[in-house]
Steps between C-alpha positions, in 0.01 A plus 500: 500500500791348634317387804598177653245239434508154624642263258241236552205458711500271806418136432232458756309771658543498877170428665436569861391201691223548739562294811171387641603248760207527738237333271739216419564440867134501569441250216782277626357508857158424360628207297686361808180525696305323224769224490492466882124479496508240222762294684302515820187384316693210344634398840153510653352300225778238526450476875127444455566234236753334733258497790229347288737234364617416852141469620405272203813291559412453868150389406630256241747359745233435759271350239783270381569381853133429554478306181811296589347413836175381327707299254680328784172409669356369176806296420488350855132414448581348158768279655264379769230430245741313274595273791131447583414426136791257473378314809148483360623375164695218658206405715268514199730283290530258794127487556431417136779245466333156452793322658453675831129474537529220765741699716286807471191306604682353796623847609159663466295215635534231765499205264807285460604253235423149626847384414650753736563423863416749762787620716419628840783690675518480872681715748834348587463582874164333524638186336777472750257537788284224363800268462618559856158429644455175310850363568490433887 
């Protein structure tokens, strides 16, 4: 009975670890493949979105340039019409001015006011020729 017995049992039983590294490696490789595929898909989608945005931007830029050209043409036409309208307004106000009716009638017709004298302009060269002929 005097056999030697251990004084106390070990604290933790020693467990054998099973090393299964192949499935983990396979899972890691598979996760890397999935991440690579996902990253490639993201890059492809971003490239497609960038191409669509660049195309839309080019169309908007050409549309803007076309609209600016039309605006320049319209503003030029507006300036011309404003000048024409201003000329017509001054002529209208002149035509309906009671103080200028005589002058307008004289300009548009061949009648003259009896109190005015008619002035006839003659060519200077002709007059000198006439004077030289009558003087000898």
